[in-house]
PDB file of C-alpha atoms in Angstrom:
ATOM      1  CA  ALA A   1      10.265 -10.681  38.891  1.00 76.00           C
ATOM      2  CA  GLN A   2       9.320 -14.128  37.679  1.00 83.00           C
ATOM      3  CA  SER A   3       9.473 -16.028  34.428  1.00 89.00           C
ATOM      4  CA  VAL A   4       9.006 -19.512  33.038  1.00 93.00           C
ATOM      5  CA  THR A   5      10.791 -21.291  30.221  1.00 96.00           C
ATOM      6  CA  GLN A   6       9.107 -24.118  28.414  1.00 96.00           C
ATOM      7  CA  LEU A   7      11.924 -26.106  26.950  1.00 96.00           C
ATOM      8  CA  ASP A   8      10.023 -27.623  24.028  1.00 96.00           C
ATOM      9  CA  SER A   9       7.748 -25.759  21.650  1.00 96.00           C
ATOM     10  CA  HIS A  10       6.423 -28.995  20.188  1.00 97.00           C
ATOM     11  CA  VAL A  11       6.227 -32.541  21.557  1.00 98.00           C
ATOM     12  CA  SER A  12       4.921 -35.531  19.620  1.00 98.00           C
ATOM     13  CA  VAL A  13       4.042 -38.840  21.302  1.00 98.00           C
ATOM     14  CA  SER A  14       2.191 -41.965  20.331  1.00 98.00           C
ATOM     15  CA  GLU A  15      -1.098 -42.771  21.988  1.00 97.00           C
ATOM     16  CA  GLY A  16      -0.509 -44.872  25.094  1.00 97.00           C
ATOM     17  CA  THR A  17       3.046 -43.654  25.674  1.00 98.00           C
ATOM     18  CA  PRO A  18       4.187 -41.307  28.459  1.00 98.00           C
ATOM     19  CA  VAL A  19       4.042 -37.551  28.164  1.00 98.00           C
ATOM     20  CA  LEU A  20       6.717 -35.196  29.505  1.00 98.00           C
ATOM     21  CA  LEU A  21       6.392 -31.433  29.075  1.00 98.00           C
ATOM     22  CA  ARG A  22       9.293 -29.520  30.588  1.00 98.00           C
ATOM     23  CA  CYS A  23       9.163 -26.209  32.432  1.00 97.00           C
ATOM     24  CA  ASN A  24      11.816 -24.271  34.335  1.00 97.00           C
ATOM     25  CA  TYR A  25      10.945 -21.239  36.392  1.00 94.00           C
ATOM     26  CA  SER A  26      12.655 -18.210  37.809  1.00 90.00           C
ATOM     27  CA  SER A  27      11.212 -16.263  40.691  1.00 81.00           C
ATOM     28  CA  SER A  28      12.459 -13.765  43.229  1.00 74.00           C
ATOM     29  CA  TYR A  29       9.790 -14.925  45.625  1.00 75.00           C
ATOM     30  CA  SER A  30       8.319 -18.232  46.639  1.00 77.00           C
ATOM     31  CA  PRO A  31       6.215 -18.942  43.579  1.00 83.00           C
ATOM     32  CA  SER A  32       2.903 -20.495  42.822  1.00 86.00           C
ATOM     33  CA  LEU A  33       3.065 -22.609  39.663  1.00 90.00           C
ATOM     34  CA  PHE A  34       0.332 -23.804  37.355  1.00 92.00           C
ATOM     35  CA  TRP A  35      -0.180 -25.779  34.195  1.00 96.00           C
ATOM     36  CA  TYR A  36      -2.977 -24.715  31.860  1.00 96.00           C
ATOM     37  CA  VAL A  37      -4.226 -26.412  28.697  1.00 97.00           C
ATOM     38  CA  GLN A  38      -5.768 -24.706  25.690  1.00 95.00           C
ATOM     39  CA  HIS A  39      -7.682 -26.723  23.143  1.00 92.00           C
ATOM     40  CA  PRO A  40      -8.300 -25.147  19.721  1.00 84.00           C
ATOM     41  CA  ASN A  41     -10.930 -22.423  19.814  1.00 76.00           C
ATOM     42  CA  LYS A  42     -11.461 -22.927  23.529  1.00 79.00           C
ATOM     43  CA  GLY A  43     -10.434 -21.041  26.620  1.00 83.00           C
ATOM     44  CA  LEU A  44      -7.668 -22.005  28.986  1.00 92.00           C
ATOM     45  CA  GLN A  45      -8.343 -24.722  31.532  1.00 93.00           C
ATOM     46  CA  LEU A  46      -6.388 -25.282  34.737  1.00 92.00           C
ATOM     47  CA  LEU A  47      -4.745 -28.705  34.868  1.00 95.00           C
ATOM     48  CA  LEU A  48      -3.035 -28.423  38.231  1.00 93.00           C
ATOM     49  CA  LYS A  49      -1.422 -25.999  40.651  1.00 90.00           C
ATOM     50  CA  TYR A  50       1.408 -25.881  43.157  1.00 89.00           C
ATOM     51  CA  THR A  51       1.040 -23.430  46.031  1.00 80.00           C
ATOM     52  CA  SER A  52       3.767 -24.499  48.501  1.00 75.00           C
ATOM     53  CA  ALA A  53       2.000 -27.586  49.827  1.00 74.00           C
ATOM     54  CA  ALA A  54       2.916 -31.067  48.521  1.00 83.00           C
ATOM     55  CA  THR A  55       5.655 -30.990  45.888  1.00 89.00           C
ATOM     56  CA  LEU A  56       3.980 -33.716  43.815  1.00 94.00           C
ATOM     57  CA  VAL A  57       0.779 -32.291  42.461  1.00 94.00           C
ATOM     58  CA  LYS A  58      -1.966 -34.332  40.830  1.00 95.00           C
ATOM     59  CA  GLY A  59      -4.299 -32.696  38.367  1.00 95.00           C
ATOM     60  CA  ILE A  60      -7.156 -33.535  36.103  1.00 94.00           C
ATOM     61  CA  ASN A  61      -7.163 -36.129  33.336  1.00 94.00           C
ATOM     62  CA  GLY A  62      -4.281 -38.105  34.834  1.00 96.00           C
ATOM     63  CA  PHE A  63      -1.689 -35.316  34.668  1.00 97.00           C
ATOM     64  CA  GLU A  64       0.738 -34.607  37.465  1.00 97.00           C
ATOM     65  CA  ALA A  65       3.728 -32.359  38.081  1.00 97.00           C
ATOM     66  CA  GLU A  66       6.573 -32.274  40.560  1.00 94.00           C
ATOM     67  CA  PHE A  67       7.964 -29.068  42.020  1.00 93.00           C
ATOM     68  CA  LYS A  68      11.757 -29.337  42.343  1.00 93.00           C
ATOM     69  CA  LYS A  69      13.194 -26.263  43.987  1.00 90.00           C
ATOM     70  CA  SER A  70      16.815 -27.381  43.578  1.00 91.00           C
ATOM     71  CA  GLU A  71      16.315 -27.689  39.832  1.00 93.00           C
ATOM     72  CA  THR A  72      13.797 -24.817  39.532  1.00 93.00           C
ATOM     73  CA  SER A  73      11.627 -27.141  37.505  1.00 95.00           C
ATOM     74  CA  PHE A  74       7.943 -28.006  37.327  1.00 96.00           C
ATOM     75  CA  HIS A  75       7.635 -30.645  34.623  1.00 97.00           C
ATOM     76  CA  LEU A  76       4.243 -32.002  33.580  1.00 98.00           C
ATOM     77  CA  THR A  77       3.824 -35.741  33.087  1.00 98.00           C
ATOM     78  CA  LYS A  78       1.171 -38.283  32.212  1.00 98.00           C
ATOM     79  CA  PRO A  79       1.741 -42.042  32.122  1.00 97.00           C
ATOM     80  CA  SER A  80      -0.303 -42.715  29.001  1.00 97.00           C
ATOM     81  CA  ALA A  81      -1.304 -40.211  26.333  1.00 98.00           C
ATOM     82  CA  HIS A  82      -4.759 -40.103  24.787  1.00 97.00           C
ATOM     83  CA  MET A  83      -5.738 -38.541  21.507  1.00 96.00           C
ATOM     84  CA  SER A  84      -7.843 -36.030  23.417  1.00 95.00           C
ATOM     85  CA  ASP A  85      -4.670 -34.698  25.113  1.00 96.00           C
ATOM     86  CA  ALA A  86      -3.577 -33.014  21.893  1.00 96.00           C
ATOM     87  CA  ALA A  87      -3.551 -29.300  22.727  1.00 97.00           C
ATOM     88  CA  GLU A  88      -1.327 -26.371  23.737  1.00 97.00           C
ATOM     89  CA  TYR A  89       0.039 -26.503  27.286  1.00 98.00           C
ATOM     90  CA  PHE A  90       1.222 -23.488  29.245  1.00 97.00           C
ATOM     91  CA  CYS A  91       3.399 -23.395  32.331  1.00 96.00           C
ATOM     92  CA  VAL A  92       2.528 -20.396  34.490  1.00 93.00           C
ATOM     93  CA  VAL A  93       4.117 -18.688  37.492  1.00 90.00           C
ATOM     94  CA  THR A  94       2.864 -16.064  39.891  1.00 85.00           C
ATOM     95  CA  PRO A  95       4.073 -14.781  43.252  1.00 75.00           C
ATOM     96  CA  THR A  96       2.528 -16.684  46.127  1.00 68.00           C
ATOM     97  CA  GLY A  97      -0.545 -14.919  47.369  1.00 66.00           C
ATOM     98  CA  THR A  98      -1.892 -13.859  44.015  1.00 68.00           C
ATOM     99  CA  ALA A  99      -3.294 -15.785  41.100  1.00 63.00           C
ATOM    100  CA  SER A 100      -4.341 -12.775  39.124  1.00 69.00           C
ATOM    101  CA  LYS A 101      -1.074 -11.599  37.553  1.00 79.00           C
ATOM    102  CA  LEU A 102      -0.048 -14.757  35.778  1.00 85.00           C
ATOM    103  CA  THR A 103       3.197 -14.990  33.807  1.00 89.00           C
ATOM    104  CA  PHE A 104       2.851 -17.528  31.012  1.00 93.00           C
ATOM    105  CA  GLY A 105       5.463 -19.609  29.260  1.00 95.00           C
ATOM    106  CA  THR A 106       5.535 -19.674  25.481  1.00 95.00           C
ATOM    107  CA  GLY A 107       3.580 -22.907  25.332  1.00 96.00           C
ATOM    108  CA  THR A 108       4.200 -26.479  24.224  1.00 97.00           C
ATOM    109  CA  ARG A 109       2.071 -27.979  21.500  1.00 97.00           C
ATOM    110  CA  LEU A 110       1.416 -31.643  22.233  1.00 98.00           C
ATOM    111  CA  GLN A 111       0.685 -33.857  19.262  1.00 97.00           C
ATOM    112  CA  VAL A 112      -0.641 -37.374  19.879  1.00 97.00           C
ATOM    113  CA  THR A 113      -0.425 -39.874  17.050  1.00 96.00           C
ATOM    114  CA  LEU A 114      -1.966 -43.307  16.603  1.00 92.00           C
TER     115      LEU A 114
ATOM    116  CA  LYS B   1     -23.126 -22.584  36.942  1.00 69.00           C
ATOM    117  CA  ALA B   2     -22.489 -20.524  33.835  1.00 81.00           C
ATOM    118  CA  GLY B   3     -18.874 -19.988  32.860  1.00 92.00           C
ATOM    119  CA  VAL B   4     -17.066 -16.795  31.966  1.00 95.00           C
ATOM    120  CA  THR B   5     -18.642 -15.165  28.948  1.00 96.00           C
ATOM    121  CA  GLN B   6     -17.030 -12.688  26.604  1.00 97.00           C
ATOM    122  CA  THR B   7     -18.676 -10.551  23.979  1.00 97.00           C
ATOM    123  CA  PRO B   8     -18.308 -10.162  21.149  1.00 97.00           C
ATOM    124  CA  ARG B   9     -16.429 -13.298  20.105  1.00 95.00           C
ATOM    125  CA  TYR B  10     -15.037 -11.690  16.953  1.00 96.00           C
ATOM    126  CA  LEU B  11     -14.349  -8.096  15.993  1.00 96.00           C
ATOM    127  CA  ILE B  12     -12.876  -6.413  12.966  1.00 98.00           C
ATOM    128  CA  LYS B  13     -11.732  -2.816  13.276  1.00 97.00           C
ATOM    129  CA  THR B  14      -9.505  -0.444  11.362  1.00 97.00           C
ATOM    130  CA  ARG B  15      -6.443   1.425  12.571  1.00 97.00           C
ATOM    131  CA  GLY B  16      -7.225   4.468  14.645  1.00 97.00           C
ATOM    132  CA  GLN B  17     -10.598   3.249  15.841  1.00 98.00           C
ATOM    133  CA  GLN B  18     -11.366   2.281  19.405  1.00 98.00           C
ATOM    134  CA  VAL B  19     -12.951  -0.885  20.700  1.00 98.00           C
ATOM    135  CA  THR B  20     -14.674  -2.093  23.865  1.00 98.00           C
ATOM    136  CA  LEU B  21     -14.702  -5.726  24.926  1.00 98.00           C
ATOM    137  CA  SER B  22     -16.950  -7.138  27.618  1.00 98.00           C
ATOM    138  CA  CYS B  23     -16.484  -9.893  30.157  1.00 98.00           C
ATOM    139  CA  SER B  24     -19.071 -11.392  32.506  1.00 98.00           C
ATOM    140  CA  PRO B  25     -17.437 -13.411  35.294  1.00 97.00           C
ATOM    141  CA  ILE B  26     -18.805 -16.467  36.996  1.00 95.00           C
ATOM    142  CA  SER B  27     -21.481 -15.537  39.494  1.00 95.00           C
ATOM    143  CA  GLY B  28     -19.909 -14.662  42.841  1.00 93.00           C
ATOM    144  CA  HIS B  29     -16.451 -14.025  41.429  1.00 93.00           C
ATOM    145  CA  ARG B  30     -15.080 -10.598  42.245  1.00 93.00           C
ATOM    146  CA  SER B  31     -11.707 -10.670  40.505  1.00 93.00           C
ATOM    147  CA  VAL B  32     -11.488 -10.213  36.738  1.00 95.00           C
ATOM    148  CA  SER B  33      -8.218 -10.285  34.820  1.00 94.00           C
ATOM    149  CA  TRP B  34      -7.495  -9.575  31.165  1.00 96.00           C
ATOM    150  CA  TYR B  35      -4.812 -11.136  28.969  1.00 95.00           C
ATOM    151  CA  GLN B  36      -3.655 -10.605  25.416  1.00 97.00           C
ATOM    152  CA  GLN B  37      -2.588 -13.615  23.347  1.00 95.00           C
ATOM    153  CA  THR B  38      -0.590 -13.169  20.137  1.00 95.00           C
ATOM    154  CA  PRO B  39       1.590 -15.590  18.152  1.00 91.00           C
ATOM    155  CA  GLY B  40       4.633 -13.387  18.668  1.00 89.00           C
ATOM    156  CA  GLN B  41       4.336 -12.340  22.310  1.00 91.00           C
ATOM    157  CA  GLY B  42       2.282 -15.222  23.677  1.00 92.00           C
ATOM    158  CA  LEU B  43      -0.008 -14.636  26.628  1.00 93.00           C
ATOM    159  CA  GLN B  44       0.545 -11.366  28.471  1.00 94.00           C
ATOM    160  CA  PHE B  45      -1.217  -9.953  31.497  1.00 93.00           C
ATOM    161  CA  LEU B  46      -3.027  -6.672  30.909  1.00 96.00           C
ATOM    162  CA  PHE B  47      -4.700  -5.817  34.209  1.00 93.00           C
ATOM    163  CA  GLU B  48      -6.850  -7.107  37.031  1.00 93.00           C
ATOM    164  CA  TYR B  49      -9.893  -5.594  38.665  1.00 94.00           C
ATOM    165  CA  PHE B  50     -11.244  -6.463  42.066  1.00 93.00           C
ATOM    166  CA  SER B  51     -14.272  -4.788  43.629  1.00 92.00           C
ATOM    167  CA  GLU B  52     -14.331  -2.119  40.915  1.00 94.00           C
ATOM    168  CA  THR B  53     -10.685  -1.139  41.494  1.00 94.00           C
ATOM    169  CA  GLN B  54      -7.677  -1.898  39.344  1.00 94.00           C
ATOM    170  CA  ARG B  55      -5.464  -4.021  41.586  1.00 90.00           C
ATOM    171  CA  ASN B  56      -2.686  -5.102  39.212  1.00 88.00           C
ATOM    172  CA  LYS B  57      -1.434  -3.822  35.905  1.00 91.00           C
ATOM    173  CA  GLY B  58       0.831  -5.265  33.224  1.00 91.00           C
ATOM    174  CA  ASN B  59       3.216  -3.452  30.896  1.00 92.00           C
ATOM    175  CA  PHE B  60       0.857  -2.130  28.278  1.00 96.00           C
ATOM    176  CA  PRO B  61       0.492   1.451  27.026  1.00 96.00           C
ATOM    177  CA  GLY B  62      -2.223   3.731  28.306  1.00 95.00           C
ATOM    178  CA  ARG B  63      -4.299   3.051  25.203  1.00 97.00           C
ATOM    179  CA  PHE B  64      -5.389  -0.081  27.013  1.00 98.00           C
ATOM    180  CA  SER B  65      -7.799   0.598  29.840  1.00 97.00           C
ATOM    181  CA  GLY B  66     -10.510  -1.184  31.707  1.00 97.00           C
ATOM    182  CA  ARG B  67     -13.146  -0.904  34.329  1.00 97.00           C
ATOM    183  CA  GLN B  68     -15.299  -3.069  36.501  1.00 98.00           C
ATOM    184  CA  PHE B  69     -18.886  -2.544  37.475  1.00 97.00           C
ATOM    185  CA  SER B  70     -20.622  -3.223  40.771  1.00 96.00           C
ATOM    186  CA  ASN B  71     -21.914  -6.563  39.454  1.00 95.00           C
ATOM    187  CA  SER B  72     -18.261  -7.552  38.702  1.00 96.00           C
ATOM    188  CA  ARG B  73     -18.735  -7.400  34.947  1.00 98.00           C
ATOM    189  CA  SER B  74     -15.715  -5.850  33.295  1.00 98.00           C
ATOM    190  CA  GLU B  75     -14.972  -3.991  30.121  1.00 98.00           C
ATOM    191  CA  MET B  76     -11.699  -3.442  28.364  1.00 98.00           C
ATOM    192  CA  ASN B  77     -11.149  -0.546  26.002  1.00 98.00           C
ATOM    193  CA  VAL B  78      -8.419  -0.034  23.444  1.00 98.00           C
ATOM    194  CA  SER B  79      -8.171   3.390  21.858  1.00 95.00           C
ATOM    195  CA  THR B  80      -6.371   4.397  18.675  1.00 96.00           C
ATOM    196  CA  LEU B  81      -6.031   0.832  17.470  1.00 97.00           C
ATOM    197  CA  GLU B  82      -2.786  -0.324  15.867  1.00 97.00           C
ATOM    198  CA  LEU B  83      -2.181  -3.319  13.643  1.00 97.00           C
ATOM    199  CA  GLY B  84      -0.225  -4.935  16.480  1.00 96.00           C
ATOM    200  CA  ASP B  85      -3.309  -4.944  18.675  1.00 97.00           C
ATOM    201  CA  SER B  86      -4.707  -7.819  16.629  1.00 97.00           C
ATOM    202  CA  ALA B  87      -4.936 -10.610  19.162  1.00 97.00           C
ATOM    203  CA  LEU B  88      -7.094 -12.942  21.168  1.00 96.00           C
ATOM    204  CA  TYR B  89      -8.165 -11.142  24.334  1.00 97.00           C
ATOM    205  CA  LEU B  90      -8.921 -13.452  27.217  1.00 96.00           C
ATOM    206  CA  CYS B  91     -10.769 -12.659  30.377  1.00 96.00           C
ATOM    207  CA  ALA B  92     -10.463 -14.713  33.551  1.00 94.00           C
ATOM    208  CA  SER B  93     -12.393 -14.587  36.785  1.00 93.00           C
ATOM    209  CA  SER B  94     -11.774 -15.917  40.258  1.00 90.00           C
ATOM    210  CA  LEU B  95     -13.328 -15.548  43.670  1.00 89.00           C
ATOM    211  CA  THR B  96     -10.724 -13.200  45.062  1.00 81.00           C
ATOM    212  CA  GLY B  97      -7.639 -13.525  42.874  1.00 69.00           C
ATOM    213  CA  VAL B  98      -5.374 -15.185  45.424  1.00 71.00           C
ATOM    214  CA  SER B  99      -3.381 -18.251  44.524  1.00 63.00           C
ATOM    215  CA  TYR B 100      -5.722 -20.836  46.026  1.00 65.00           C
ATOM    216  CA  ASN B 101      -8.603 -19.503  43.945  1.00 73.00           C
ATOM    217  CA  GLU B 102      -8.594 -20.989  40.477  1.00 81.00           C
ATOM    218  CA  GLN B 103      -8.846 -18.597  37.566  1.00 86.00           C
ATOM    219  CA  PHE B 104     -11.530 -19.532  35.049  1.00 91.00           C
ATOM    220  CA  PHE B 105     -10.988 -18.306  31.516  1.00 93.00           C
ATOM    221  CA  GLY B 106     -13.538 -17.277  28.957  1.00 94.00           C
ATOM    222  CA  PRO B 107     -13.318 -18.298  25.276  1.00 93.00           C
ATOM    223  CA  GLY B 108     -11.860 -14.945  24.303  1.00 95.00           C
ATOM    224  CA  THR B 109     -12.586 -12.156  21.853  1.00 96.00           C
ATOM    225  CA  ARG B 110     -10.600 -12.286  18.649  1.00 96.00           C
ATOM    226  CA  LEU B 111      -9.808  -8.759  17.505  1.00 98.00           C
ATOM    227  CA  THR B 112      -8.535  -8.118  14.009  1.00 98.00           C
ATOM    228  CA  VAL B 113      -7.214  -4.652  13.169  1.00 98.00           C
ATOM    229  CA  LEU B 114      -6.987  -3.814   9.468  1.00 97.00           C
TER     230      LEU B 114
END
């Protein structure tokens, strides 16, 4: 069985400051981990994925995440927030070898202020 | 390339009725997964179809069913609707459903049960 815990339901940052969205995972197997973003009234979009290759994963729009097995964490970061980053972010886990049975975290709403 | 399309985008039904939702995957994609998104339970996996066969299933009652056609289009059916079935239903497609194949999500069908 696998699960993810997103430690913050809401994060507010100022434009131009760093973003940190925290995610811890639990998995009986070697997991694949993903971050998805959902803008209002739009579908989910994949930001980045970890599938047992490099532990530091770079995604779209300047986001990156680091897989830390010892801490069972997969935190999402971005050096400088933009207004367009305001959205709901989901940390997702699935057993390695399948991407079709995704287990989602509860989501973190990112607010970006001027 | 056209994205994942879902029809209808909005539905209003009453308790006890049944409903069918449709999903057209990206051309060439053979795996289609369905998810339910509610404020209380978040995003939950319903089931996945690959080559017209259900390959994975989540923890939903038998009232929720699906099928996939030879052209990979998929339908999801919910019978005997309950108020708690009100949700955003998301469909996702991928080439084969394994972890290195990105899942692409549609915009969803918002179902309201009165």
